[in-house]
PDB file of C-alpha atoms and ligand atoms in Angstrom:
ATOM      1  CA  MET S   2      -5.600  -4.954 -37.230  1.00 63.00           C
ATOM      2  CA  ASN S   3      -7.192  -7.087 -34.624  1.00 67.00           C
ATOM      3  CA  ARG S   4      -8.991  -5.988 -31.546  1.00 63.00           C
ATOM      4  CA  ARG S   5      -6.046  -7.000 -29.308  1.00 64.00           C
ATOM      5  CA  ALA S   6      -3.513  -5.111 -31.522  1.00 68.00           C
ATOM      6  CA  GLN S   7      -5.498  -2.259 -31.542  1.00 66.00           C
ATOM      7  CA  PHE S   8      -5.856  -2.108 -27.901  1.00 65.00           C
ATOM      8  CA  LEU S   9      -2.275  -2.534 -27.576  1.00 64.00           C
ATOM      9  CA  GLU S  10      -1.592   0.342 -29.925  1.00 71.00           C
ATOM     10  CA  VAL S  11      -4.134   2.472 -28.081  1.00 67.00           C
ATOM     11  CA  LEU S  12      -2.315   1.979 -24.633  1.00 67.00           C
ATOM     12  CA  GLY S  13       0.945   2.487 -26.353  1.00 65.00           C
ATOM     13  CA  ILE S  14       2.296  -0.726 -25.662  1.00 60.00           C
ATOM     14  CA  PRO S  15       4.964  -1.828 -28.354  1.00 52.00           C
ATOM     15  CA  ALA S  16       4.485  -5.281 -29.656  1.00 48.00           C
ATOM     16  CA  GLU S  17       7.945  -6.534 -28.336  1.00 42.00           C
ATOM     17  CA  TRP S  18       6.383  -6.050 -24.782  1.00 44.00           C
ATOM     18  CA  VAL S  19       3.791  -8.551 -25.395  1.00 44.00           C
ATOM     19  CA  PRO S  20       4.509 -12.213 -24.829  1.00 36.00           C
ATOM     20  CA  ARG S  21       4.695 -13.890 -28.258  1.00 36.00           C
ATOM     21  CA  ARG S  22       2.949 -16.934 -26.797  1.00 36.00           C
ATOM     22  CA  LEU S  23      -0.295 -14.818 -26.401  1.00 38.00           C
ATOM     23  CA  ALA S  24      -0.301 -13.438 -30.055  1.00 39.00           C
ATOM     24  CA  GLY S  25      -3.999 -14.099 -31.517  1.00 42.00           C
ATOM     25  CA  ALA S  26      -4.481 -16.430 -28.555  1.00 41.00           C
ATOM     26  CA  PRO S  27      -8.062 -16.503 -27.292  1.00 41.00           C
ATOM     27  CA  VAL S  28      -9.101 -14.875 -24.274  1.00 38.00           C
ATOM     28  CA  GLU S  29      -8.808 -17.567 -21.595  1.00 37.00           C
ATOM     29  CA  ALA S  30      -8.531 -17.520 -17.930  1.00 35.00           C
ATOM     30  CA  ALA S  31      -5.551 -19.622 -18.299  1.00 30.00           C
ATOM     31  CA  THR S  32      -3.497 -17.039 -20.355  1.00 33.00           C
ATOM     32  CA  LEU S  33      -4.375 -14.440 -17.894  1.00 34.00           C
ATOM     33  CA  VAL S  34      -2.111 -15.985 -15.385  1.00 31.00           C
ATOM     34  CA  GLU S  35       0.852 -16.393 -18.078  1.00 30.00           C
ATOM     35  CA  VAL S  36       0.581 -12.643 -18.746  1.00 32.00           C
ATOM     36  CA  GLU S  37       0.859 -11.920 -15.089  1.00 33.00           C
ATOM     37  CA  VAL S  38       3.922 -13.768 -15.027  1.00 30.00           C
ATOM     38  CA  ASP S  39       5.518 -12.828 -18.032  1.00 33.00           C
ATOM     39  CA  ILE S  40       4.890  -9.248 -18.039  1.00 35.00           C
ATOM     40  CA  GLU S  41       6.016  -8.832 -14.568  1.00 34.00           C
ATOM     41  CA  VAL S  42       9.359 -10.061 -15.862  1.00 31.00           C
ATOM     42  CA  ALA S  43       9.380  -8.547 -19.249  1.00 34.00           C
ATOM     43  CA  THR S  44       8.687  -5.053 -18.071  1.00 35.00           C
ATOM     44  CA  VAL S  45      11.115  -4.910 -15.371  1.00 32.00           C
ATOM     45  CA  ALA S  46      13.647  -6.087 -17.922  1.00 31.00           C
ATOM     46  CA  VAL S  47      12.432  -3.385 -20.347  1.00 32.00           C
ATOM     47  CA  ALA S  48      12.877  -0.903 -17.802  1.00 34.00           C
ATOM     48  CA  ALA S  49      16.428  -2.070 -16.944  1.00 32.00           C
ATOM     49  CA  VAL S  50      17.732  -2.505 -20.566  1.00 32.00           C
ATOM     50  CA  GLY S  51      15.579  -0.888 -23.007  1.00 34.00           C
ATOM     51  CA  ALA S  52      12.844  -1.799 -25.373  1.00 35.00           C
ATOM     52  CA  GLU S  53      14.909  -3.172 -28.026  1.00 36.00           C
ATOM     53  CA  ALA S  54      16.002  -6.016 -25.934  1.00 36.00           C
ATOM     54  CA  ALA S  55      12.703  -6.668 -24.685  1.00 36.00           C
ATOM     55  CA  ALA S  56      11.725  -9.279 -27.452  1.00 36.00           C
ATOM     56  CA  GLU S  57      14.983 -11.315 -27.012  1.00 35.00           C
ATOM     57  CA  ILE S  58      14.374 -11.286 -23.109  1.00 32.00           C
ATOM     58  CA  GLU S  59      10.655 -12.399 -23.689  1.00 36.00           C
ATOM     59  CA  ALA S  60      11.811 -15.225 -26.258  1.00 36.00           C
ATOM     60  CA  SER S  61      14.081 -16.421 -23.164  1.00 33.00           C
ATOM     61  CA  LEU S  62      11.362 -16.538 -20.481  1.00 33.00           C
ATOM     62  CA  PRO S  63      10.211 -20.221 -19.621  1.00 34.00           C
ATOM     63  CA  THR S  64       7.194 -21.701 -20.546  1.00 35.00           C
ATOM     64  CA  PRO S  65       4.676 -20.966 -17.616  1.00 34.00           C
ATOM     65  CA  THR S  66       3.534 -24.260 -16.047  1.00 35.00           C
ATOM     66  CA  ALA S  67       0.628 -22.455 -14.003  1.00 37.00           C
ATOM     67  CA  PRO S  68      -2.746 -24.389 -14.161  1.00 35.00           C
ATOM     68  CA  PRO S  69      -5.653 -22.551 -15.687  1.00 35.00           C
ATOM     69  CA  ARG S  70      -7.200 -20.356 -13.191  1.00 42.00           C
ATOM     70  CA  VAL S  71     -10.426 -20.624 -11.984  1.00 39.00           C
ATOM     71  CA  VAL S  72     -12.322 -17.425 -11.964  1.00 50.00           C
ATOM     72  CA  MET S  73     -13.312 -16.714  -8.373  1.00 51.00           C
ATOM     73  CA  VAL S  74     -16.398 -14.877  -7.411  1.00 50.00           C
ATOM     74  CA  GLU S  75     -16.011 -13.069  -4.057  1.00 50.00           C
ATOM     75  CA  ALA S  76     -19.045 -12.599  -2.007  1.00 46.00           C
ATOM     76  CA  LEU S  77     -19.374  -8.752  -1.216  1.00 50.00           C
ATOM     77  CA  SER S  78     -19.502  -7.806   2.280  1.00 47.00           C
ATOM     78  CA  PRO S  79     -23.175  -6.578   3.185  1.00 46.00           C
ATOM     79  CA  ALA S  80     -23.476  -2.933   2.410  1.00 51.00           C
ATOM     80  CA  PRO S  81     -22.153  -1.053   4.985  1.00 53.00           C
ATOM     81  CA  GLN S  82     -23.887   1.363   7.036  1.00 53.00           C
ATOM     82  CA  PRO S  83     -22.445   4.180   9.166  1.00 54.00           C
ATOM     83  CA  ALA S  84     -22.485   3.608  12.826  1.00 52.00           C
ATOM     84  CA  VAL S  85     -25.261   5.913  13.591  1.00 58.00           C
ATOM     85  CA  GLN S  86     -27.512   6.328  10.749  1.00 69.00           C
ATOM     86  CA  ASP S  87     -30.365   8.694  11.538  1.00 87.00           C
ATOM     87  CA  GLU S  88     -33.969   8.226  10.381  1.00 91.00           C
ATOM     88  CA  ALA S  89     -33.842  10.997   8.067  1.00 91.00           C
ATOM     89  CA  ALA S  90     -30.664   9.333   6.294  1.00 91.00           C
ATOM     90  CA  LEU S  91     -32.573   6.020   6.264  1.00 94.00           C
ATOM     91  CA  ALA S  92     -35.575   7.546   4.710  1.00 96.00           C
ATOM     92  CA  ARG S  93     -33.445   9.330   1.942  1.00 97.00           C
ATOM     93  CA  ASP S  94     -31.727   6.072   0.974  1.00 97.00           C
ATOM     94  CA  ALA S  95     -35.135   4.293   0.781  1.00 97.00           C
ATOM     95  CA  ALA S  96     -36.445   7.238  -1.444  1.00 98.00           C
ATOM     96  CA  ILE S  97     -33.467   7.035  -3.678  1.00 98.00           C
ATOM     97  CA  ALA S  98     -33.699   3.298  -3.957  1.00 98.00           C
ATOM     98  CA  ALA S  99     -37.339   3.363  -5.439  1.00 98.00           C
ATOM     99  CA  MET S 100     -36.386   6.271  -8.059  1.00 98.00           C
ATOM    100  CA  ASP S 101     -37.041   5.937 -11.731  1.00 98.00           C
ATOM    101  CA  TRP S 102     -34.473   7.379 -14.062  1.00 98.00           C
ATOM    102  CA  ALA S 103     -36.225  10.870 -14.159  1.00 98.00           C
ATOM    103  CA  ALA S 104     -36.442  11.126 -10.546  1.00 98.00           C
ATOM    104  CA  LEU S 105     -33.003  10.293  -9.976  1.00 98.00           C
ATOM    105  CA  GLU S 106     -31.836  12.685 -12.480  1.00 98.00           C
ATOM    106  CA  ALA S 107     -33.759  15.276 -10.770  1.00 98.00           C
ATOM    107  CA  ALA S 108     -32.405  14.278  -7.270  1.00 98.00           C
ATOM    108  CA  VAL S 109     -28.777  14.437  -8.320  1.00 98.00           C
ATOM    109  CA  ALA S 110     -29.175  17.625 -10.095  1.00 98.00           C
ATOM    110  CA  GLU S 111     -30.706  19.111  -7.017  1.00 98.00           C
ATOM    111  CA  CYS S 112     -28.671  17.271  -4.370  1.00 98.00           C
ATOM    112  CA  THR S 113     -27.258  19.451  -1.333  1.00 98.00           C
ATOM    113  CA  ALA S 114     -26.485  16.557   0.852  1.00 97.00           C
ATOM    114  CA  CYS S 115     -22.869  17.426   1.231  1.00 97.00           C
ATOM    115  CA  GLY S 116     -20.564  20.492   0.959  1.00 97.00           C
ATOM    116  CA  LEU S 117     -19.748  19.543  -2.823  1.00 98.00           C
ATOM    117  CA  SER S 118     -22.756  21.218  -3.800  1.00 98.00           C
ATOM    118  CA  ASP S 119     -21.312  24.600  -2.800  1.00 98.00           C
ATOM    119  CA  THR S 120     -18.392  24.233  -5.233  1.00 98.00           C
ATOM    120  CA  ARG S 121     -19.562  22.257  -8.253  1.00 98.00           C
ATOM    121  CA  THR S 122     -20.696  23.891 -11.628  1.00 98.00           C
ATOM    122  CA  ASN S 123     -22.622  20.867 -12.540  1.00 98.00           C
ATOM    123  CA  THR S 124     -23.565  17.615 -11.309  1.00 98.00           C
ATOM    124  CA  VAL S 125     -22.410  14.476 -13.371  1.00 98.00           C
ATOM    125  CA  LEU S 126     -25.042  11.802 -13.301  1.00 98.00           C
ATOM    126  CA  GLY S 127     -23.341   9.462 -16.101  1.00 98.00           C
ATOM    127  CA  VAL S 128     -23.595   9.145 -19.649  1.00 97.00           C
ATOM    128  CA  GLY S 129     -24.380   6.118 -21.962  1.00 97.00           C
ATOM    129  CA  ASP S 130     -26.964   3.505 -22.692  1.00 96.00           C
ATOM    130  CA  ARG S 131     -29.306   2.764 -19.710  1.00 97.00           C
ATOM    131  CA  ARG S 132     -29.950  -0.875 -20.741  1.00 96.00           C
ATOM    132  CA  ALA S 133     -26.258  -1.286 -21.250  1.00 97.00           C
ATOM    133  CA  GLU S 134     -24.511  -4.706 -20.434  1.00 97.00           C
ATOM    134  CA  TRP S 135     -21.398  -2.918 -19.738  1.00 98.00           C
ATOM    135  CA  MET S 136     -21.143  -0.205 -16.683  1.00 98.00           C
ATOM    136  CA  LEU S 137     -17.974   1.415 -15.932  1.00 98.00           C
ATOM    137  CA  VAL S 138     -17.567   3.476 -12.639  1.00 98.00           C
ATOM    138  CA  GLY S 139     -14.626   6.075 -12.073  1.00 98.00           C
ATOM    139  CA  GLU S 140     -13.866   8.131  -9.092  1.00 98.00           C
ATOM    140  CA  ALA S 141     -15.248  11.505  -9.529  1.00 98.00           C
ATOM    141  CA  PRO S 142     -15.687  14.266 -12.175  1.00 97.00           C
ATOM    142  CA  GLY S 143     -12.681  16.505 -12.615  1.00 96.00           C
ATOM    143  CA  GLU S 144     -12.590  19.967 -14.090  1.00 96.00           C
ATOM    144  CA  ASN S 145     -13.715  19.216 -17.352  1.00 96.00           C
ATOM    145  CA  GLU S 146     -16.274  17.035 -16.373  1.00 97.00           C
ATOM    146  CA  ASP S 147     -17.763  19.568 -13.742  1.00 98.00           C
ATOM    147  CA  LEU S 148     -17.769  22.097 -16.474  1.00 98.00           C
ATOM    148  CA  GLN S 149     -19.534  19.864 -19.267  1.00 98.00           C
ATOM    149  CA  GLY S 150     -21.571  17.742 -16.813  1.00 98.00           C
ATOM    150  CA  GLU S 151     -20.473  14.313 -18.362  1.00 98.00           C
ATOM    151  CA  PRO S 152     -17.903  11.808 -16.883  1.00 98.00           C
ATOM    152  CA  PHE S 153     -14.505  11.228 -18.574  1.00 98.00           C
ATOM    153  CA  VAL S 154     -14.352  13.960 -20.871  1.00 96.00           C
ATOM    154  CA  GLY S 155     -10.684  15.041 -20.459  1.00 91.00           C
ATOM    155  CA  GLN S 156      -7.526  13.329 -21.659  1.00 92.00           C
ATOM    156  CA  ALA S 157      -8.061  10.182 -19.384  1.00 94.00           C
ATOM    157  CA  GLY S 158     -11.515   9.981 -21.007  1.00 96.00           C
ATOM    158  CA  LYS S 159     -10.076  10.066 -24.543  1.00 95.00           C
ATOM    159  CA  LEU S 160      -7.784   6.866 -23.394  1.00 94.00           C
ATOM    160  CA  LEU S 161     -11.041   5.309 -22.047  1.00 95.00           C
ATOM    161  CA  ASP S 162     -13.022   5.888 -25.332  1.00 95.00           C
ATOM    162  CA  ASN S 163     -10.151   4.343 -27.121  1.00 93.00           C
ATOM    163  CA  MET S 164      -9.800   1.560 -24.733  1.00 92.00           C
ATOM    164  CA  LEU S 165     -13.676   0.911 -25.030  1.00 93.00           C
ATOM    165  CA  GLY S 166     -13.419   1.265 -28.919  1.00 93.00           C
ATOM    166  CA  ALA S 167     -10.806  -1.356 -29.023  1.00 88.00           C
ATOM    167  CA  LEU S 168     -13.448  -3.752 -27.286  1.00 89.00           C
ATOM    168  CA  GLY S 169     -16.228  -2.751 -29.710  1.00 92.00           C
ATOM    169  CA  LEU S 170     -17.873  -0.363 -26.974  1.00 95.00           C
ATOM    170  CA  ALA S 171     -18.833   3.138 -27.273  1.00 95.00           C
ATOM    171  CA  ARG S 172     -20.280   5.583 -24.468  1.00 92.00           C
ATOM    172  CA  ASP S 173     -23.122   6.393 -26.610  1.00 88.00           C
ATOM    173  CA  ARG S 174     -23.996   2.785 -27.503  1.00 91.00           C
ATOM    174  CA  ASN S 175     -23.608  -0.318 -25.290  1.00 93.00           C
ATOM    175  CA  VAL S 176     -21.922   1.054 -22.120  1.00 97.00           C
ATOM    176  CA  PHE S 177     -22.763   3.342 -19.265  1.00 98.00           C
ATOM    177  CA  ILE S 178     -20.118   5.243 -17.519  1.00 98.00           C
ATOM    178  CA  ALA S 179     -20.625   6.942 -13.912  1.00 98.00           C
ATOM    179  CA  ASN S 180     -18.628   7.883 -11.083  1.00 98.00           C
ATOM    180  CA  VAL S 181     -18.657   6.984  -7.159  1.00 98.00           C
ATOM    181  CA  LEU S 182     -19.169  10.875  -6.731  1.00 98.00           C
ATOM    182  CA  LYS S 183     -21.420  13.119  -8.704  1.00 98.00           C
ATOM    183  CA  CYS S 184     -19.861  16.288  -7.969  1.00 98.00           C
ATOM    184  CA  ARG S 185     -16.167  17.457  -8.288  1.00 98.00           C
ATOM    185  CA  PRO S 186     -14.201  17.388  -5.336  1.00 98.00           C
ATOM    186  CA  PRO S 187     -12.414  20.965  -5.332  1.00 97.00           C
ATOM    187  CA  GLY S 188      -8.741  20.836  -6.504  1.00 95.00           C
ATOM    188  CA  ASN S 189      -9.505  17.141  -7.491  1.00 90.00           C
ATOM    189  CA  ARG S 190      -8.773  16.272  -3.752  1.00 96.00           C
ATOM    190  CA  ASN S 191      -9.672  12.807  -2.773  1.00 94.00           C
ATOM    191  CA  PRO S 192     -13.438  12.278  -1.928  1.00 96.00           C
ATOM    192  CA  GLU S 193     -14.112  12.191   1.832  1.00 96.00           C
ATOM    193  CA  PRO S 194     -15.928   9.209   3.305  1.00 95.00           C
ATOM    194  CA  GLU S 195     -18.886  11.128   4.312  1.00 96.00           C
ATOM    195  CA  GLU S 196     -19.065  12.423   0.626  1.00 97.00           C
ATOM    196  CA  VAL S 197     -19.137   9.028  -0.560  1.00 97.00           C
ATOM    197  CA  ALA S 198     -21.798   8.114   1.820  1.00 96.00           C
ATOM    198  CA  HIS S 199     -23.973  10.664   0.702  1.00 97.00           C
ATOM    199  CA  CYS S 200     -23.651   9.742  -2.937  1.00 98.00           C
ATOM    200  CA  GLU S 201     -23.573   5.990  -2.862  1.00 97.00           C
ATOM    201  CA  PRO S 202     -27.260   5.491  -2.941  1.00 98.00           C
ATOM    202  CA  PHE S 203     -27.300   7.214  -6.147  1.00 98.00           C
ATOM    203  CA  LEU S 204     -24.814   4.776  -7.632  1.00 98.00           C
ATOM    204  CA  ARG S 205     -26.222   2.031  -6.167  1.00 98.00           C
ATOM    205  CA  ARG S 206     -29.934   2.918  -7.644  1.00 98.00           C
ATOM    206  CA  GLN S 207     -28.210   3.439 -11.097  1.00 98.00           C
ATOM    207  CA  ILE S 208     -26.605   0.048 -10.925  1.00 98.00           C
ATOM    208  CA  ALA S 209     -30.078  -1.358 -10.090  1.00 98.00           C
ATOM    209  CA  LEU S 210     -31.831   0.240 -12.936  1.00 98.00           C
ATOM    210  CA  ILE S 211     -29.139  -0.680 -15.368  1.00 98.00           C
ATOM    211  CA  ARG S 212     -28.445  -4.321 -14.196  1.00 98.00           C
ATOM    212  CA  PRO S 213     -25.556  -4.475 -16.652  1.00 98.00           C
ATOM    213  CA  LYS S 214     -23.877  -7.898 -17.013  1.00 97.00           C
ATOM    214  CA  VAL S 215     -20.553  -6.755 -15.956  1.00 98.00           C
ATOM    215  CA  ILE S 216     -19.176  -3.620 -13.849  1.00 98.00           C
ATOM    216  CA  VAL S 217     -15.681  -2.511 -14.522  1.00 98.00           C
ATOM    217  CA  VAL S 218     -14.264  -0.219 -11.901  1.00 98.00           C
ATOM    218  CA  LEU S 219     -11.688   2.083 -12.780  1.00 98.00           C
ATOM    219  CA  GLY S 220      -8.819   2.925 -10.352  1.00 98.00           C
ATOM    220  CA  ARG S 221      -8.153   2.304  -6.722  1.00 97.00           C
ATOM    221  CA  PHE S 222     -10.646   4.751  -5.017  1.00 97.00           C
ATOM    222  CA  ALA S 223     -13.577   3.460  -6.911  1.00 98.00           C
ATOM    223  CA  ALA S 224     -12.624  -0.054  -6.355  1.00 98.00           C
ATOM    224  CA  GLN S 225     -12.292   0.174  -2.906  1.00 97.00           C
ATOM    225  CA  SER S 226     -15.394   2.371  -2.438  1.00 96.00           C
ATOM    226  CA  LEU S 227     -17.650   0.027  -4.404  1.00 97.00           C
ATOM    227  CA  LEU S 228     -16.200  -3.026  -2.762  1.00 97.00           C
ATOM    228  CA  ARG S 229     -15.814  -1.824   0.638  1.00 95.00           C
ATOM    229  CA  SER S 230     -12.149  -2.892   0.910  1.00 96.00           C
ATOM    230  CA  THR S 231      -8.965  -1.164   2.011  1.00 96.00           C
ATOM    231  CA  THR S 232      -6.996  -3.937  -0.268  1.00 97.00           C
ATOM    232  CA  PRO S 233      -4.585  -2.419  -2.743  1.00 97.00           C
ATOM    233  CA  ILE S 234      -5.821  -2.282  -6.359  1.00 97.00           C
ATOM    234  CA  GLY S 235      -2.920  -4.738  -7.528  1.00 96.00           C
ATOM    235  CA  LYS S 236      -4.707  -7.314  -5.480  1.00 97.00           C
ATOM    236  CA  LEU S 237      -8.324  -6.345  -6.262  1.00 98.00           C
ATOM    237  CA  ARG S 238      -7.638  -6.711  -9.890  1.00 96.00           C
ATOM    238  CA  GLY S 239      -7.599 -10.223 -11.435  1.00 96.00           C
ATOM    239  CA  THR S 240     -10.504 -11.802  -9.451  1.00 97.00           C
ATOM    240  CA  VAL S 241     -14.138 -11.371 -10.182  1.00 98.00           C
ATOM    241  CA  HIS S 242     -16.055  -9.519  -7.459  1.00 98.00           C
ATOM    242  CA  GLN S 243     -19.579  -8.853  -6.704  1.00 97.00           C
ATOM    243  CA  TYR S 244     -21.778  -5.930  -6.088  1.00 97.00           C
ATOM    244  CA  GLU S 245     -25.274  -6.675  -5.616  1.00 95.00           C
ATOM    245  CA  GLY S 246     -25.088 -10.016  -7.412  1.00 96.00           C
ATOM    246  CA  ILE S 247     -23.442  -8.412 -10.555  1.00 98.00           C
ATOM    247  CA  PRO S 248     -19.606  -9.270 -11.318  1.00 98.00           C
ATOM    248  CA  VAL S 249     -17.218  -6.586 -10.913  1.00 98.00           C
ATOM    249  CA  VAL S 250     -13.770  -6.575 -12.488  1.00 98.00           C
ATOM    250  CA  VAL S 251     -11.147  -4.036 -11.083  1.00 98.00           C
ATOM    251  CA  THR S 252      -8.508  -2.251 -13.441  1.00 98.00           C
ATOM    252  CA  TYR S 253      -6.326   0.795 -13.412  1.00 97.00           C
ATOM    253  CA  HIS S 254      -7.860   4.370 -13.672  1.00 97.00           C
ATOM    254  CA  PRO S 255      -7.114   5.652 -17.264  1.00 97.00           C
ATOM    255  CA  ALA S 256      -5.524   8.754 -15.657  1.00 96.00           C
ATOM    256  CA  TYR S 257      -2.962   6.586 -14.090  1.00 97.00           C
ATOM    257  CA  LEU S 258      -2.501   4.469 -17.351  1.00 96.00           C
ATOM    258  CA  LEU S 259      -1.648   7.731 -19.107  1.00 95.00           C
ATOM    259  CA  ARG S 260       1.399   8.064 -17.008  1.00 93.00           C
ATOM    260  CA  THR S 261       2.360   4.530 -15.761  1.00 92.00           C
ATOM    261  CA  LEU S 262       3.703   2.488 -18.788  1.00 81.00           C
ATOM    262  CA  THR S 263       4.328  -0.623 -16.750  1.00 88.00           C
ATOM    263  CA  ASP S 264       0.640  -1.222 -15.900  1.00 92.00           C
ATOM    264  CA  LYS S 265      -0.782  -0.857 -19.457  1.00 90.00           C
ATOM    265  CA  ALA S 266      -0.647  -4.512 -20.120  1.00 92.00           C
ATOM    266  CA  ARG S 267      -2.179  -5.305 -16.924  1.00 95.00           C
ATOM    267  CA  ALA S 268      -5.304  -3.034 -18.027  1.00 95.00           C
ATOM    268  CA  TRP S 269      -5.668  -5.244 -21.121  1.00 91.00           C
ATOM    269  CA  GLU S 270      -5.758  -8.441 -19.123  1.00 95.00           C
ATOM    270  CA  ASP S 271      -8.404  -6.766 -16.828  1.00 96.00           C
ATOM    271  CA  LEU S 272     -10.463  -5.823 -19.876  1.00 96.00           C
ATOM    272  CA  CYS S 273     -10.028  -9.452 -21.270  1.00 94.00           C
ATOM    273  CA  LEU S 274     -11.330 -10.879 -17.984  1.00 97.00           C
ATOM    274  CA  ALA S 275     -14.301  -8.414 -17.913  1.00 97.00           C
ATOM    275  CA  ARG S 276     -15.094  -9.473 -21.660  1.00 96.00           C
ATOM    276  CA  GLU S 277     -15.028 -13.119 -20.705  1.00 96.00           C
ATOM    277  CA  VAL S 278     -17.381 -12.654 -17.439  1.00 97.00           C
ATOM    278  CA  HIS S 279     -19.484 -10.675 -19.869  1.00 96.00           C
ATOM    279  CA  ASP S 280     -19.991 -13.045 -22.533  1.00 95.00           C
ATOM    280  CA  ARG S 281     -20.299 -15.928 -19.929  1.00 93.00           C
ATOM    281  CA  ALA S 282     -23.134 -14.033 -18.228  1.00 91.00           C
ATOM    282  CA  GLY S 283     -24.641 -13.623 -21.897  1.00 80.00           C
ATOM    283  CA  ALA S 284     -24.213 -17.306 -22.681  1.00 76.00           C
ATOM    284  CA  GLU S 285     -26.072 -18.192 -19.213  1.00 75.00           C
ATOM    285  CA  ALA S 286     -28.861 -15.493 -19.635  1.00 68.00           C
TER     286      ALA S 286
HETATM  287  N1  URA P  12     -11.849  10.573 -13.540  1.00 57.84           N
HETATM  288  C1  URA P  12     -12.741   9.874 -12.930  1.00 57.84           C
HETATM  289  O1  URA P  12     -12.730   9.100 -12.056  1.00 57.84           O
HETATM  290  N2  URA P  12     -13.996  10.199 -13.523  1.00 57.84           N
HETATM  291  C2  URA P  12     -14.402  11.119 -14.392  1.00 57.84           C
HETATM  292  O2  URA P  12     -15.237  11.352 -14.759  1.00 57.84           O
HETATM  293  C3  URA P  12     -13.090  11.924 -14.801  1.00 57.84           C
HETATM  294  C4  URA P  12     -12.011  11.611 -14.267  1.00 57.84           C
END
């Protein structure tokens, strides 16, 4: 089975949901536009009439005429600072920005900068190859991650591992996985802005130490935090952004993909885009 078929199987997307024109097609920017258009129509149709009719509906779709998409790289707005940042906070940020891995690991493990340190079991620094060309960034540890001290070890993590496998990647080999927050918000509530502000220097330093060729951001929260944006995830994905000069591709969170059938094919498009960005960076290196 080729990688694409393997990936679609991992995501639970029946073959008949996928435009036939794309079968075996190389990953090109132009095809990404086609997928967007076709899947939009095909998935709505599937929801309405059932999977069996999908192939027929897809076959009847007009051939898209969209021109090849130019991959855009957006400049990231300057790193935001709280309106008033006291000297101690500035000194802390500067100290973190100068840390090596050992110091960073210790600083995260001992961090008491916000209230999450009162409720956590373990800090979750991240896992993987510290010289990886791929970096994935999620939101925050959940219950299992808090217990085990490793990101994405629950159900969503299994899906993530399978998605990575379909791309020829693995968390213990050629990818590094981290979160915006290093501690679990109690009850898996949304992170507070103050918690993000305290934790951000850690992630920024991780990214600076790894210098991946591409960062894949998982889910709305991580994407909006990293990119300093309030734009909905549906609009952030499909474009190449930048963080500190490193290309960033946004996709859906695996936990969301577990329950949202209609967006699974889009996640595949996103990873194709990330692969393209990665390979291009490799070619330019
Ligand atoms: N969700 C995340 O965003 N990160 C994890 O580590 C686990 C679940």
